[in-house]
């Protein structure tokens, strides 16, 4: 299109805002019923959290979203808005609710695991699945069917700098009818059972 103006000069400034994108999302996990913190980052703008892939009101804004207490795996969605531009589609972020009374969090290797017994958790530490600084939360009573043995770091594939084991509520029990010890720290150092 062409416009002609006589005796006047016009200047216009046009600002082109890029459409933002969601550049990264982080799912979160919990053993059993619980609340988790989901994370997302965007190329620009404000991150909005939703309970559905389309429609609905924003549940909150920001790079993290704390879910309500969940009993099943639940998906949430994020988009980003930069001035008046919003991502074309929402990106899914999942709160994973697993079963098991023993939750393992590690700084390296597989960073999360959920197990039925302490023995299963120790076996995964011994085979190198969970490494580094390891926290084991007892979230419910466990019934051990065999001795839970934690080997020293460096024995086989086991590679950890510390292990902290504690209950998340009072009066939780680690019990079982096993021949010998219920828990065996086989040369394991830097282990705290609280």
mmCIF file of C-alpha atoms in Angstrom:
data_model
loop_
_atom_site.group_PDB
_atom_site.id
_atom_site.type_symbol
_atom_site.label_atom_id
_atom_site.label_comp_id
_atom_site.label_asym_id
_atom_site.label_seq_id
_atom_site.Cartn_x
_atom_site.Cartn_y
_atom_site.Cartn_z
ATOM 1 C CA UNK A 1 0.000 0.000 0.000
ATOM 2 C CA UNK A 2 1.117 3.522 -0.682
ATOM 3 C CA UNK A 3 0.154 6.663 1.176
ATOM 4 C CA UNK A 4 0.757 10.224 0.022
ATOM 5 C CA UNK A 5 0.989 13.091 2.461
ATOM 6 C CA UNK A 6 1.318 16.686 1.448
ATOM 7 C CA UNK A 7 3.156 19.072 3.729
ATOM 8 C CA UNK A 8 3.549 16.595 6.614
ATOM 9 C CA UNK A 9 6.190 14.170 7.759
ATOM 10 C CA UNK A 10 5.310 11.118 9.817
ATOM 11 C CA UNK A 11 7.654 8.883 11.791
ATOM 12 C CA UNK A 12 6.588 5.596 13.286
ATOM 13 C CA UNK A 13 8.401 3.253 15.632
ATOM 14 C CA UNK A 14 7.487 -0.383 15.353
ATOM 15 C CA UNK A 15 8.461 -2.802 18.108
ATOM 16 C CA UNK A 16 8.467 -6.450 17.139
ATOM 17 C CA UNK A 17 8.359 -8.749 20.155
ATOM 18 C CA UNK A 18 9.511 -12.303 19.599
ATOM 19 C CA UNK A 19 7.078 -15.083 20.449
ATOM 20 C CA UNK A 20 8.510 -16.746 23.573
ATOM 21 C CA UNK A 21 9.194 -20.471 23.802
ATOM 22 C CA UNK A 22 9.379 -22.878 26.709
ATOM 23 C CA UNK A 23 13.053 -23.888 26.665
ATOM 24 C CA UNK A 24 13.093 -26.498 29.443
ATOM 25 C CA UNK A 25 10.763 -28.321 31.826
ATOM 26 C CA UNK A 26 11.508 -30.483 34.842
ATOM 27 C CA UNK A 27 9.090 -33.160 36.025
ATOM 28 C CA UNK A 28 9.095 -34.028 39.731
ATOM 29 C CA UNK A 29 8.433 -37.252 41.634
ATOM 30 C CA UNK A 30 7.143 -38.386 45.002
ATOM 31 C CA UNK A 31 6.818 -41.774 46.630
ATOM 32 C CA UNK A 32 3.189 -41.968 47.629
ATOM 33 C CA UNK A 33 0.804 -39.100 48.289
ATOM 34 C CA UNK A 34 2.539 -35.742 48.290
ATOM 35 C CA UNK A 35 3.190 -32.346 46.807
ATOM 36 C CA UNK A 36 6.020 -31.744 44.319
ATOM 37 C CA UNK A 37 7.686 -28.728 42.727
ATOM 38 C CA UNK A 38 7.582 -28.601 38.918
ATOM 39 C CA UNK A 39 9.924 -26.297 36.991
ATOM 40 C CA UNK A 40 10.054 -24.590 33.615
ATOM 41 C CA UNK A 41 12.139 -21.960 31.856
ATOM 42 C CA UNK A 42 11.249 -19.736 28.913
ATOM 43 C CA UNK A 43 13.165 -17.761 26.308
ATOM 44 C CA UNK A 44 11.421 -14.584 27.506
ATOM 45 C CA UNK A 45 8.402 -13.352 29.421
ATOM 46 C CA UNK A 46 6.297 -14.778 32.218
ATOM 47 C CA UNK A 47 5.655 -18.498 32.634
ATOM 48 C CA UNK A 48 1.998 -19.433 33.293
ATOM 49 C CA UNK A 49 0.897 -22.786 34.805
ATOM 50 C CA UNK A 50 -2.365 -24.537 33.860
ATOM 51 C CA UNK A 51 -4.300 -27.714 34.700
ATOM 52 C CA UNK A 52 -5.202 -28.336 31.033
ATOM 53 C CA UNK A 53 -3.512 -28.309 27.620
ATOM 54 C CA UNK A 54 -5.978 -25.663 26.423
ATOM 55 C CA UNK A 55 -8.365 -23.253 28.114
ATOM 56 C CA UNK A 56 -8.788 -22.618 31.801
ATOM 57 C CA UNK A 57 -7.330 -20.018 34.106
ATOM 58 C CA UNK A 58 -3.689 -19.811 35.106
ATOM 59 C CA UNK A 59 -2.916 -21.625 38.372
ATOM 60 C CA UNK A 60 0.124 -19.457 38.958
ATOM 61 C CA UNK A 61 3.142 -17.808 37.378
ATOM 62 C CA UNK A 62 6.891 -18.209 37.669
ATOM 63 C CA UNK A 63 9.646 -20.707 36.951
ATOM 64 C CA UNK A 64 8.344 -23.169 39.558
ATOM 65 C CA UNK A 65 4.929 -24.432 40.594
ATOM 66 C CA UNK A 66 4.157 -26.312 43.816
ATOM 67 C CA UNK A 67 1.351 -28.777 43.242
ATOM 68 C CA UNK A 68 -1.361 -29.454 45.769
ATOM 69 C CA UNK A 69 -1.099 -32.801 47.561
ATOM 70 C CA UNK A 70 -1.537 -35.473 44.870
ATOM 71 C CA UNK A 71 -2.346 -39.182 45.113
ATOM 72 C CA UNK A 72 -1.912 -39.992 41.409
ATOM 73 C CA UNK A 73 0.404 -38.905 38.607
ATOM 74 C CA UNK A 74 -0.924 -35.589 37.306
ATOM 75 C CA UNK A 75 0.007 -33.458 34.313
ATOM 76 C CA UNK A 76 0.211 -29.679 34.244
ATOM 77 C CA UNK A 77 0.942 -27.377 31.289
ATOM 78 C CA UNK A 78 2.971 -24.209 30.848
ATOM 79 C CA UNK A 79 3.115 -21.394 28.353
ATOM 80 C CA UNK A 80 4.993 -18.099 28.326
ATOM 81 C CA UNK A 81 3.745 -14.593 27.622
ATOM 82 C CA UNK A 82 6.071 -11.780 26.555
ATOM 83 C CA UNK A 83 4.186 -8.470 26.375
ATOM 84 C CA UNK A 84 1.190 -9.467 24.218
ATOM 85 C CA UNK A 85 2.811 -12.534 22.604
ATOM 86 C CA UNK A 86 2.142 -16.039 23.970
ATOM 87 C CA UNK A 87 3.608 -19.397 22.981
ATOM 88 C CA UNK A 88 1.547 -21.141 20.323
ATOM 89 C CA UNK A 89 0.957 -24.276 22.421
ATOM 90 C CA UNK A 90 1.357 -25.296 26.047
ATOM 91 C CA UNK A 91 4.079 -27.717 27.151
ATOM 92 C CA UNK A 92 3.300 -30.634 29.482
ATOM 93 C CA UNK A 93 5.075 -31.015 32.843
ATOM 94 C CA UNK A 94 4.290 -34.079 34.977
ATOM 95 C CA UNK A 95 4.055 -34.683 38.723
ATOM 96 C CA UNK A 96 4.891 -38.390 39.044
ATOM 97 C CA UNK A 97 3.404 -40.152 42.056
ATOM 98 C CA UNK A 98 4.959 -43.595 42.565
ATOM 99 C CA UNK A 99 4.201 -46.335 45.052
ATOM 100 C CA UNK A 100 6.611 -47.504 47.688
ATOM 101 C CA UNK A 101 7.537 -46.583 51.225
ATOM 102 C CA UNK A 102 11.248 -45.932 50.645
ATOM 103 C CA UNK A 103 12.202 -42.822 48.658
ATOM 104 C CA UNK A 104 15.770 -42.338 47.448
ATOM 105 C CA UNK A 105 17.154 -39.001 46.257
ATOM 106 C CA UNK A 106 20.720 -38.829 44.932
ATOM 107 C CA UNK A 107 22.934 -36.026 43.645
ATOM 108 C CA UNK A 108 24.222 -38.067 40.674
ATOM 109 C CA UNK A 109 23.294 -41.195 38.761
ATOM 110 C CA UNK A 110 19.546 -41.771 38.867
ATOM 111 C CA UNK A 111 18.404 -38.944 41.119
ATOM 112 C CA UNK A 112 15.099 -40.441 42.285
ATOM 113 C CA UNK A 113 13.779 -43.874 43.125
ATOM 114 C CA UNK A 114 10.856 -45.353 44.992
ATOM 115 C CA UNK A 115 11.089 -48.807 46.575
ATOM 116 C CA UNK A 116 9.062 -51.151 48.773
ATOM 117 C CA UNK A 117 11.926 -52.064 51.119
ATOM 118 C CA UNK A 118 15.208 -50.689 52.421
ATOM 119 C CA UNK A 119 16.888 -53.745 50.883
ATOM 120 C CA UNK A 120 15.690 -52.740 47.410
ATOM 121 C CA UNK A 121 17.009 -49.189 47.972
ATOM 122 C CA UNK A 122 20.388 -50.453 49.260
ATOM 123 C CA UNK A 123 20.635 -52.868 46.307
ATOM 124 C CA UNK A 124 20.176 -49.921 43.898
ATOM 125 C CA UNK A 125 22.887 -47.946 45.718
ATOM 126 C CA UNK A 126 25.177 -51.000 45.640
ATOM 127 C CA UNK A 127 24.701 -51.449 41.870
ATOM 128 C CA UNK A 128 25.520 -47.774 41.211
ATOM 129 C CA UNK A 129 22.022 -46.661 40.208
ATOM 130 C CA UNK A 130 22.029 -43.910 42.869
ATOM 131 C CA UNK A 131 25.333 -42.112 43.516
ATOM 132 C CA UNK A 132 26.851 -39.106 45.275
ATOM 133 C CA UNK A 133 25.036 -37.603 48.238
ATOM 134 C CA UNK A 134 22.105 -39.922 48.951
ATOM 135 C CA UNK A 135 19.041 -39.310 51.110
ATOM 136 C CA UNK A 136 16.686 -42.165 51.934
ATOM 137 C CA UNK A 137 13.284 -41.219 53.340
ATOM 138 C CA UNK A 138 11.180 -43.869 55.032
ATOM 139 C CA UNK A 139 7.631 -42.768 54.140
ATOM 140 C CA UNK A 140 5.787 -45.802 55.520
ATOM 141 C CA UNK A 141 6.421 -49.066 57.367
ATOM 142 C CA UNK A 142 8.553 -51.609 55.541
ATOM 143 C CA UNK A 143 8.702 -55.366 55.922
ATOM 144 C CA UNK A 144 12.137 -56.636 54.959
ATOM 145 C CA UNK A 145 12.282 -60.200 53.651
ATOM 146 C CA UNK A 146 16.089 -60.372 53.658
ATOM 147 C CA UNK A 147 18.970 -58.442 55.209
ATOM 148 C CA UNK A 148 19.339 -54.930 53.781
ATOM 149 C CA UNK A 149 23.082 -54.697 53.095
ATOM 150 C CA UNK A 150 24.787 -51.433 52.143
ATOM 151 C CA UNK A 151 28.312 -51.957 50.832
ATOM 152 C CA UNK A 152 31.082 -49.423 51.247
ATOM 153 C CA UNK A 153 31.477 -46.882 48.470
ATOM 154 C CA UNK A 154 33.835 -48.201 45.801
ATOM 155 C CA UNK A 155 32.859 -51.836 46.424
ATOM 156 C CA UNK A 156 31.691 -52.974 42.974
ATOM 157 C CA UNK A 157 29.600 -50.259 41.331
ATOM 158 C CA UNK A 158 28.688 -48.563 44.607
ATOM 159 C CA UNK A 159 29.768 -44.894 44.506
ATOM 160 C CA UNK A 160 28.475 -42.500 47.151
ATOM 161 C CA UNK A 161 29.914 -39.826 49.427
ATOM 162 C CA UNK A 162 27.242 -40.024 52.132
ATOM 163 C CA UNK A 163 23.937 -41.708 52.956
ATOM 164 C CA UNK A 164 21.289 -40.267 55.268
ATOM 165 C CA UNK A 165 18.312 -42.474 56.181
ATOM 166 C CA UNK A 166 15.397 -41.098 58.206
ATOM 167 C CA UNK A 167 11.618 -41.473 58.716
ATOM 168 C CA UNK A 168 9.262 -38.764 57.447
ATOM 169 C CA UNK A 169 6.806 -39.294 60.320
ATOM 170 C CA UNK A 170 6.944 -40.617 63.882
ATOM 171 C CA UNK A 171 6.506 -44.313 64.703
ATOM 172 C CA UNK A 172 7.420 -45.685 61.266
ATOM 173 C CA UNK A 173 9.034 -49.124 61.362
ATOM 174 C CA UNK A 174 11.602 -51.067 59.381
ATOM 175 C CA UNK A 175 10.880 -54.631 60.406
ATOM 176 C CA UNK A 176 11.015 -58.191 59.192
ATOM 177 C CA UNK A 177 11.768 -61.764 60.128
ATOM 178 C CA UNK A 178 15.209 -62.403 58.708
ATOM 179 C CA UNK A 179 17.999 -64.696 59.827
ATOM 180 C CA UNK A 180 20.726 -62.418 61.135
ATOM 181 C CA UNK A 181 20.830 -58.653 60.907
ATOM 182 C CA UNK A 182 17.964 -56.594 59.565
ATOM 183 C CA UNK A 183 20.383 -53.886 58.316
ATOM 184 C CA UNK A 184 24.035 -54.591 57.554
ATOM 185 C CA UNK A 185 26.461 -51.723 56.906
ATOM 186 C CA UNK A 186 29.111 -53.784 55.117
ATOM 187 C CA UNK A 187 32.082 -51.464 55.605
ATOM 188 C CA UNK A 188 29.879 -48.502 54.722
ATOM 189 C CA UNK A 189 31.200 -45.145 55.937
ATOM 190 C CA UNK A 190 29.472 -41.746 56.119
ATOM 191 C CA UNK A 191 26.086 -43.330 56.817
ATOM 192 C CA UNK A 192 23.654 -41.680 59.222
ATOM 193 C CA UNK A 193 20.485 -43.438 60.351
ATOM 194 C CA UNK A 194 18.403 -40.824 62.091
#
